[in-house]
PDB file of C-alpha atoms and ligand atoms in Angstrom:
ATOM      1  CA  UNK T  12     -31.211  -1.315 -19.335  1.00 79.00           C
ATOM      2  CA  UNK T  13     -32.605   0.638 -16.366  1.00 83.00           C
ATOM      3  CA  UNK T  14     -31.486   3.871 -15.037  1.00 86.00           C
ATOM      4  CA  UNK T  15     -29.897   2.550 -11.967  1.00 88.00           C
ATOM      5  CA  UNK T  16     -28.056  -0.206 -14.309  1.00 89.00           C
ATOM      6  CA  UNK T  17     -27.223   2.602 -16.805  1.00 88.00           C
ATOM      7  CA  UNK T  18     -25.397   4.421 -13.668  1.00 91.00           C
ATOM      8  CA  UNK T  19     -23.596   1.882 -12.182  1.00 94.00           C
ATOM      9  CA  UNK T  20     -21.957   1.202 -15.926  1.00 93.00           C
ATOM     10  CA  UNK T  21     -21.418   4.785 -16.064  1.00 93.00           C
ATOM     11  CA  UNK T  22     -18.604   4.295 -13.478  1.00 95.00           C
ATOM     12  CA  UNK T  23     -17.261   1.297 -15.179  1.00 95.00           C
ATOM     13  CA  UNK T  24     -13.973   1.790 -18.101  1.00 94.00           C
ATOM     14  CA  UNK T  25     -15.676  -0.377 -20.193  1.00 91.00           C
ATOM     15  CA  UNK T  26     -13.139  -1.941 -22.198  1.00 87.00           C
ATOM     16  CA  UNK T  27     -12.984  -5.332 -25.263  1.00 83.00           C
ATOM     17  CA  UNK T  28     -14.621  -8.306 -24.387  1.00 82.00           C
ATOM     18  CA  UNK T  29     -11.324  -9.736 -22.699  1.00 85.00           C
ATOM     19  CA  UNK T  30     -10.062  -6.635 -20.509  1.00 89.00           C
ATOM     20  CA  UNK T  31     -10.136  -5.871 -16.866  1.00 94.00           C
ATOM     21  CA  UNK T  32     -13.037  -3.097 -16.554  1.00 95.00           C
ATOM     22  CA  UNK T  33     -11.779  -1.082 -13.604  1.00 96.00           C
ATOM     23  CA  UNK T  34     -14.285   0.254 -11.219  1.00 97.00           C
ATOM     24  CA  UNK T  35     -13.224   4.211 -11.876  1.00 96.00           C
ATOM     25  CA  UNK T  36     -15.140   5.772  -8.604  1.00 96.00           C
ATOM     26  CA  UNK T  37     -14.423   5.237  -4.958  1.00 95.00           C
ATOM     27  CA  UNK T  38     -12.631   1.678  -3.313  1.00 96.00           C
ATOM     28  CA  UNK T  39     -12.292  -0.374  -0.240  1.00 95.00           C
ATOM     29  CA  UNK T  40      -8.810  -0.757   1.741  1.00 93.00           C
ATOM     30  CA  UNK T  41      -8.641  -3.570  -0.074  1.00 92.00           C
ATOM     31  CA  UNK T  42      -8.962  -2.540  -3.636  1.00 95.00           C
ATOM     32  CA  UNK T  43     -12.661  -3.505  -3.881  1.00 96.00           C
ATOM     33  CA  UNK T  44     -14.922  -1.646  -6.164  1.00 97.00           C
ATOM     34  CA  UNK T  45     -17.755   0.301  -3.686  1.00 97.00           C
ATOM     35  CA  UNK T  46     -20.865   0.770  -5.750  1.00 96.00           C
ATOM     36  CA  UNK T  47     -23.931   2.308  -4.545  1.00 91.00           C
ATOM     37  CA  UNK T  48     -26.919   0.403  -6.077  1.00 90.00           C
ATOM     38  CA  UNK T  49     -30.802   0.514  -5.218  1.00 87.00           C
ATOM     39  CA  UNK T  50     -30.263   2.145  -2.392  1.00 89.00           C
ATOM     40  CA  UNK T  51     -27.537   0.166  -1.062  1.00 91.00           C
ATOM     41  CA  UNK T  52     -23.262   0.126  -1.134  1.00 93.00           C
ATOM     42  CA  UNK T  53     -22.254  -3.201  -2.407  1.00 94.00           C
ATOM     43  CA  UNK T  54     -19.113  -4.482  -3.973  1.00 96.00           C
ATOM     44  CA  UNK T  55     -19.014  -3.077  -7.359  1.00 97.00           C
ATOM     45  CA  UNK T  56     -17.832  -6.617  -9.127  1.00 97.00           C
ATOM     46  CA  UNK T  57     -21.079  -8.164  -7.255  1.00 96.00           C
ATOM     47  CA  UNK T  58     -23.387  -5.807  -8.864  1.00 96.00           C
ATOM     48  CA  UNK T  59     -21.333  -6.793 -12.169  1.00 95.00           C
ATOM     49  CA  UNK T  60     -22.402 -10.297 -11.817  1.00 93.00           C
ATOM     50  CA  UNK T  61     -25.266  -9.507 -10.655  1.00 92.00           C
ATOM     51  CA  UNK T  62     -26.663  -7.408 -13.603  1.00 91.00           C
ATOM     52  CA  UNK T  63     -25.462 -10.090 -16.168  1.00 88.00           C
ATOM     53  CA  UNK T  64     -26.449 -13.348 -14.349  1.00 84.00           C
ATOM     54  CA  UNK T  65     -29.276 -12.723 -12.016  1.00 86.00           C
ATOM     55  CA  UNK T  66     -28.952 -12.683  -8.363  1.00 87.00           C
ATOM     56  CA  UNK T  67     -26.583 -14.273  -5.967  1.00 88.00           C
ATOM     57  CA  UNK T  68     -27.435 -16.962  -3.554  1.00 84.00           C
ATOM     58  CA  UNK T  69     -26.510 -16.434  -0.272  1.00 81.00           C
ATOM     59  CA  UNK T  70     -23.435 -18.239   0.481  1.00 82.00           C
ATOM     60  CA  UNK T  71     -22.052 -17.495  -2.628  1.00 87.00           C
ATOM     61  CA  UNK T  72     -19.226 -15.322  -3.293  1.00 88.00           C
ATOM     62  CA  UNK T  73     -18.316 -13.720  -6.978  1.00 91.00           C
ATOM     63  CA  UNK T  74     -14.558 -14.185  -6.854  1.00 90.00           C
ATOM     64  CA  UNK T  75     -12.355 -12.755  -9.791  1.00 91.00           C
ATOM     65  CA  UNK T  76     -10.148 -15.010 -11.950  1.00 87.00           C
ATOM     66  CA  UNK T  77      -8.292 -11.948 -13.438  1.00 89.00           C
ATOM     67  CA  UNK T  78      -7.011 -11.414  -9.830  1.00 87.00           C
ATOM     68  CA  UNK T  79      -7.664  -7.868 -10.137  1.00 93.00           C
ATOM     69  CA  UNK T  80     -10.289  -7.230  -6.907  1.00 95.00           C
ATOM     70  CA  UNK T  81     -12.245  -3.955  -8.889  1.00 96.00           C
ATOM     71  CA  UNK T  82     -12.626  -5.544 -11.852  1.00 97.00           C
ATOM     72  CA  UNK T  83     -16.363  -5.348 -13.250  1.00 96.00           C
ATOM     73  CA  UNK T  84     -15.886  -7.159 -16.462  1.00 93.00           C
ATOM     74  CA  UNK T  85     -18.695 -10.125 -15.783  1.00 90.00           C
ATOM     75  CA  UNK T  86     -16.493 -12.292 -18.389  1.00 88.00           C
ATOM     76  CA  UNK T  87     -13.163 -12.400 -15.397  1.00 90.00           C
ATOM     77  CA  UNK T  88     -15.922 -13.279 -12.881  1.00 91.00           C
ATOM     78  CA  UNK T  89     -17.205 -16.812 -11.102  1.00 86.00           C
ATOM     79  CA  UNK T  90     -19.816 -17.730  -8.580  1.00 86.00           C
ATOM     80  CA  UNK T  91     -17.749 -19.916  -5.769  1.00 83.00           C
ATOM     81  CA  UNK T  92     -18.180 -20.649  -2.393  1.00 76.00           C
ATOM     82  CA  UNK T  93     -16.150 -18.997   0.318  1.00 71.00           C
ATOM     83  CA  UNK T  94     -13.549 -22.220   0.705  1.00 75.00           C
ATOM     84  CA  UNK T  95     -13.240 -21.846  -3.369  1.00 74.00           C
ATOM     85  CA  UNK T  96     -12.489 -17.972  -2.863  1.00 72.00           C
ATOM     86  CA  UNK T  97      -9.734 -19.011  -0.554  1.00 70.00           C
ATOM     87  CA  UNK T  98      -8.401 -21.942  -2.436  1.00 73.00           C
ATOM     88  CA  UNK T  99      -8.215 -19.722  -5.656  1.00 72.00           C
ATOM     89  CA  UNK T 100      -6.177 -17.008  -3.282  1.00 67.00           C
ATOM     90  CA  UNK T 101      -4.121 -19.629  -1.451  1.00 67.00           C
ATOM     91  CA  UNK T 102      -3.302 -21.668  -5.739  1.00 67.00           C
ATOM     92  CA  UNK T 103      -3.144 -17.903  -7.349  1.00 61.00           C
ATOM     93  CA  UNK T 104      -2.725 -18.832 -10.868  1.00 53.00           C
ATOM     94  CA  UNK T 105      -4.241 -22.388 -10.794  1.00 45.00           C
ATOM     95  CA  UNK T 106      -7.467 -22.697 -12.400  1.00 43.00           C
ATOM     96  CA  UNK T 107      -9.961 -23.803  -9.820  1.00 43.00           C
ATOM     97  CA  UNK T 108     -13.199 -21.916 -11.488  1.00 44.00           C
ATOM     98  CA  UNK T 109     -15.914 -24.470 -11.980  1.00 47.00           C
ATOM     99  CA  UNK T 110     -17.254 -22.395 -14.643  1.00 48.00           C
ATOM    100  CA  UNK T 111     -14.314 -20.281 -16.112  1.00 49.00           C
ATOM    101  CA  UNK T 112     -11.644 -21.607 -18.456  1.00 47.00           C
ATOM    102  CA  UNK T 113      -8.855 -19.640 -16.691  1.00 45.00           C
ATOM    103  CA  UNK T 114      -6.885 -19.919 -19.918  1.00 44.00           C
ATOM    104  CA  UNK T 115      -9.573 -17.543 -21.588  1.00 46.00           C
ATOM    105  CA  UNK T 116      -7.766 -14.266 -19.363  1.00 45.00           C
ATOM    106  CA  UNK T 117      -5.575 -13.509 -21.872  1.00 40.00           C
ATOM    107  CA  UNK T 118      -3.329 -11.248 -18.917  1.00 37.00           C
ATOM    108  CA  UNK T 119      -3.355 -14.420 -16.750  1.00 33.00           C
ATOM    109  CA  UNK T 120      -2.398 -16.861 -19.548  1.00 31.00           C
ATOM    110  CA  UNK T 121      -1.532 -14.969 -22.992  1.00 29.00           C
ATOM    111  CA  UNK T 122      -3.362 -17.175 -24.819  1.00 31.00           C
ATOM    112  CA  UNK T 123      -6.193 -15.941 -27.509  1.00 38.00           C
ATOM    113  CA  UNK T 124      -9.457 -16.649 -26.456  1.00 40.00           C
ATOM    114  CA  UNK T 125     -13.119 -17.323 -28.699  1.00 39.00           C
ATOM    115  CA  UNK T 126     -14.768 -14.250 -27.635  1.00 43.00           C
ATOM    116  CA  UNK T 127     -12.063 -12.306 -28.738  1.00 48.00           C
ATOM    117  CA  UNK T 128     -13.222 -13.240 -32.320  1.00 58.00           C
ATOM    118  CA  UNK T 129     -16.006 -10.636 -32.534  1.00 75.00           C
ATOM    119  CA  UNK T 130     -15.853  -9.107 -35.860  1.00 81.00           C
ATOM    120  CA  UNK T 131     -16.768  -6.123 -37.051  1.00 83.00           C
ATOM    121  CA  UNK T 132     -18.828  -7.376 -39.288  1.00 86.00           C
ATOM    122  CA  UNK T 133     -20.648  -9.357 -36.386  1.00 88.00           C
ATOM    123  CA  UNK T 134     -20.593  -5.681 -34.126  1.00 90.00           C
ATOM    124  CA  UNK T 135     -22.543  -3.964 -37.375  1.00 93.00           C
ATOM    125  CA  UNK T 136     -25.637  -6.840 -37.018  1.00 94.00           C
ATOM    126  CA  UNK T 137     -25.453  -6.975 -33.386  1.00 95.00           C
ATOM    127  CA  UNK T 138     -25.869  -3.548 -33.312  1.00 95.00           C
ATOM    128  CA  UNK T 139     -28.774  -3.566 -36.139  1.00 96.00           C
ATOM    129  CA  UNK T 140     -30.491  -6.570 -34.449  1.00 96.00           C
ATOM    130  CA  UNK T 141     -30.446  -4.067 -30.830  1.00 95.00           C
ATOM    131  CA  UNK T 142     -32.128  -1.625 -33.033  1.00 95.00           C
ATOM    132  CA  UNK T 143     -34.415  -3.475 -34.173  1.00 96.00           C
ATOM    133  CA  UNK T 144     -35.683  -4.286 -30.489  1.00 95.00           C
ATOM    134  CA  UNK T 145     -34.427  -7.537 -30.061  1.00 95.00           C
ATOM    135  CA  UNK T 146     -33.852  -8.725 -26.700  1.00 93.00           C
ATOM    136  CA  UNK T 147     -30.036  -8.758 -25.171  1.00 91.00           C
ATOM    137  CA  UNK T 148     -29.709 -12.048 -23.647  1.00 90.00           C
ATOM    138  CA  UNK T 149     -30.637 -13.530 -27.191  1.00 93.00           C
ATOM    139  CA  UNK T 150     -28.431 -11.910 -28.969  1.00 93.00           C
ATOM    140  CA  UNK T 151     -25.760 -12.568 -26.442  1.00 88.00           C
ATOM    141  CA  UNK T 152     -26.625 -16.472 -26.987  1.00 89.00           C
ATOM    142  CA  UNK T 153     -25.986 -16.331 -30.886  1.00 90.00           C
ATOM    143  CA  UNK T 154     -22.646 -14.953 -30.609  1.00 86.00           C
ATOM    144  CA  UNK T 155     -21.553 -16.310 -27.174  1.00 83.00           C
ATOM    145  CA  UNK T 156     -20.837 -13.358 -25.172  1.00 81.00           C
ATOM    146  CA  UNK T 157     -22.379 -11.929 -22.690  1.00 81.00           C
ATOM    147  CA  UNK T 158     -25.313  -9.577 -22.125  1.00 85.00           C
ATOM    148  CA  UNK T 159     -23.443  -6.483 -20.710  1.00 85.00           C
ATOM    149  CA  UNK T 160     -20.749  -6.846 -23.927  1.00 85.00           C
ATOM    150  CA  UNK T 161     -23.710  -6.639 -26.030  1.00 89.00           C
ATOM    151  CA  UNK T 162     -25.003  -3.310 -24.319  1.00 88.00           C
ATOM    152  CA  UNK T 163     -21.431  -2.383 -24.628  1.00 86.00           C
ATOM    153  CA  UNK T 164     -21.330  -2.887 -28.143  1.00 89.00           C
ATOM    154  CA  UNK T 165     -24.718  -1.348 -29.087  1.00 92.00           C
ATOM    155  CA  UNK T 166     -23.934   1.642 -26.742  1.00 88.00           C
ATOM    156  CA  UNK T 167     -20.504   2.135 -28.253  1.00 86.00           C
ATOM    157  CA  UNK T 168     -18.457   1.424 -24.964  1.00 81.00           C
ATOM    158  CA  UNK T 169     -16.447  -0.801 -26.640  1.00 80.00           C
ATOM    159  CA  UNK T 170     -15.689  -1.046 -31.201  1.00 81.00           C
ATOM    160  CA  UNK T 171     -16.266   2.771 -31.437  1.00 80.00           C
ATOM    161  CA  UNK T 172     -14.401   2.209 -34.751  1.00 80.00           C
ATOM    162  CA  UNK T 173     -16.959   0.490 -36.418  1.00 81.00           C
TER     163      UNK T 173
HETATM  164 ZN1   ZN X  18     -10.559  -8.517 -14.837  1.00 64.30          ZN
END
């Protein structure tokens, strides 16, 4: 994780693998995470996505399915095109993501979802396999979550019990 990346998480409430992760610093009139990053200010849930997936193409918006617009939990967020964005606004509640099983938000659907079943005993070698060196996005593969909940995990954002 760089520095800048380390920052910008900094300003996150990191929360489980299922939670909104509120953007705790300053917002837009509309609710809208404002993150400054390399240099620039840019929506904080973009830089979200950004950091776990790679970078956006340009016509692209990240839209939230957790409805909640300063979210930062990459997990609530989808890649969509601007007539999806509005779509998903105009159908709140309908699952429209291409990519997101909307019944996986537990606060949109109350249903239980798979990456809720993290164990502790899984946390414990996730974190030993991060000490060891090994890289993020593998780990993140093996137990299908993503990158940023494994930082969380191995930084202690999130299972502080264990
Ligand atoms: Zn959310």
């Amino acid at each position: 994780m760089t520095r800048d990346e380390e920052r910008f998480w900094s300003k996150v409430q990191v929360a489980g693998p299922l939670d909104c992760w509120p953007w705790m610093r300053g917002k837009s009139a509309r609710g809208y995470g404002q993150a400054k990053f390399r240099g620039k200010t840019e929506r904080s849930h973009r830089v979200a996505y950004l950091l776990d997936n790679g970078p956006i193409a340009d016509r692209l918006c990240v839209c939230h399915a957790c409805d909640n617009p300063s979210c930062c939990n990459p997990g609530h967020l989808w890649l969509g095109t601007h007539g999806d964005n509005n779509r998903d606004m105009a159908a709140k509640g309908r699952a429209v993501s291409p990519k997101l099983d909307h019944s996986k938000i537990p606060h949109a659907r109350g249903e239980e979802s798979n990456l809720a079943k993290i164990t502790a005993a899984a946390v414990v070698e996730i974190r030993s396999r991060r000490a060891s060196g090994e890289r993020r996005g593998l780990i993140a593969k093996d137990f299908g979550i993503s990158p940023t909940h494994v930082w969380a995990i191995a930084a202690r954002k999130v299972w502080r019990h264990v």
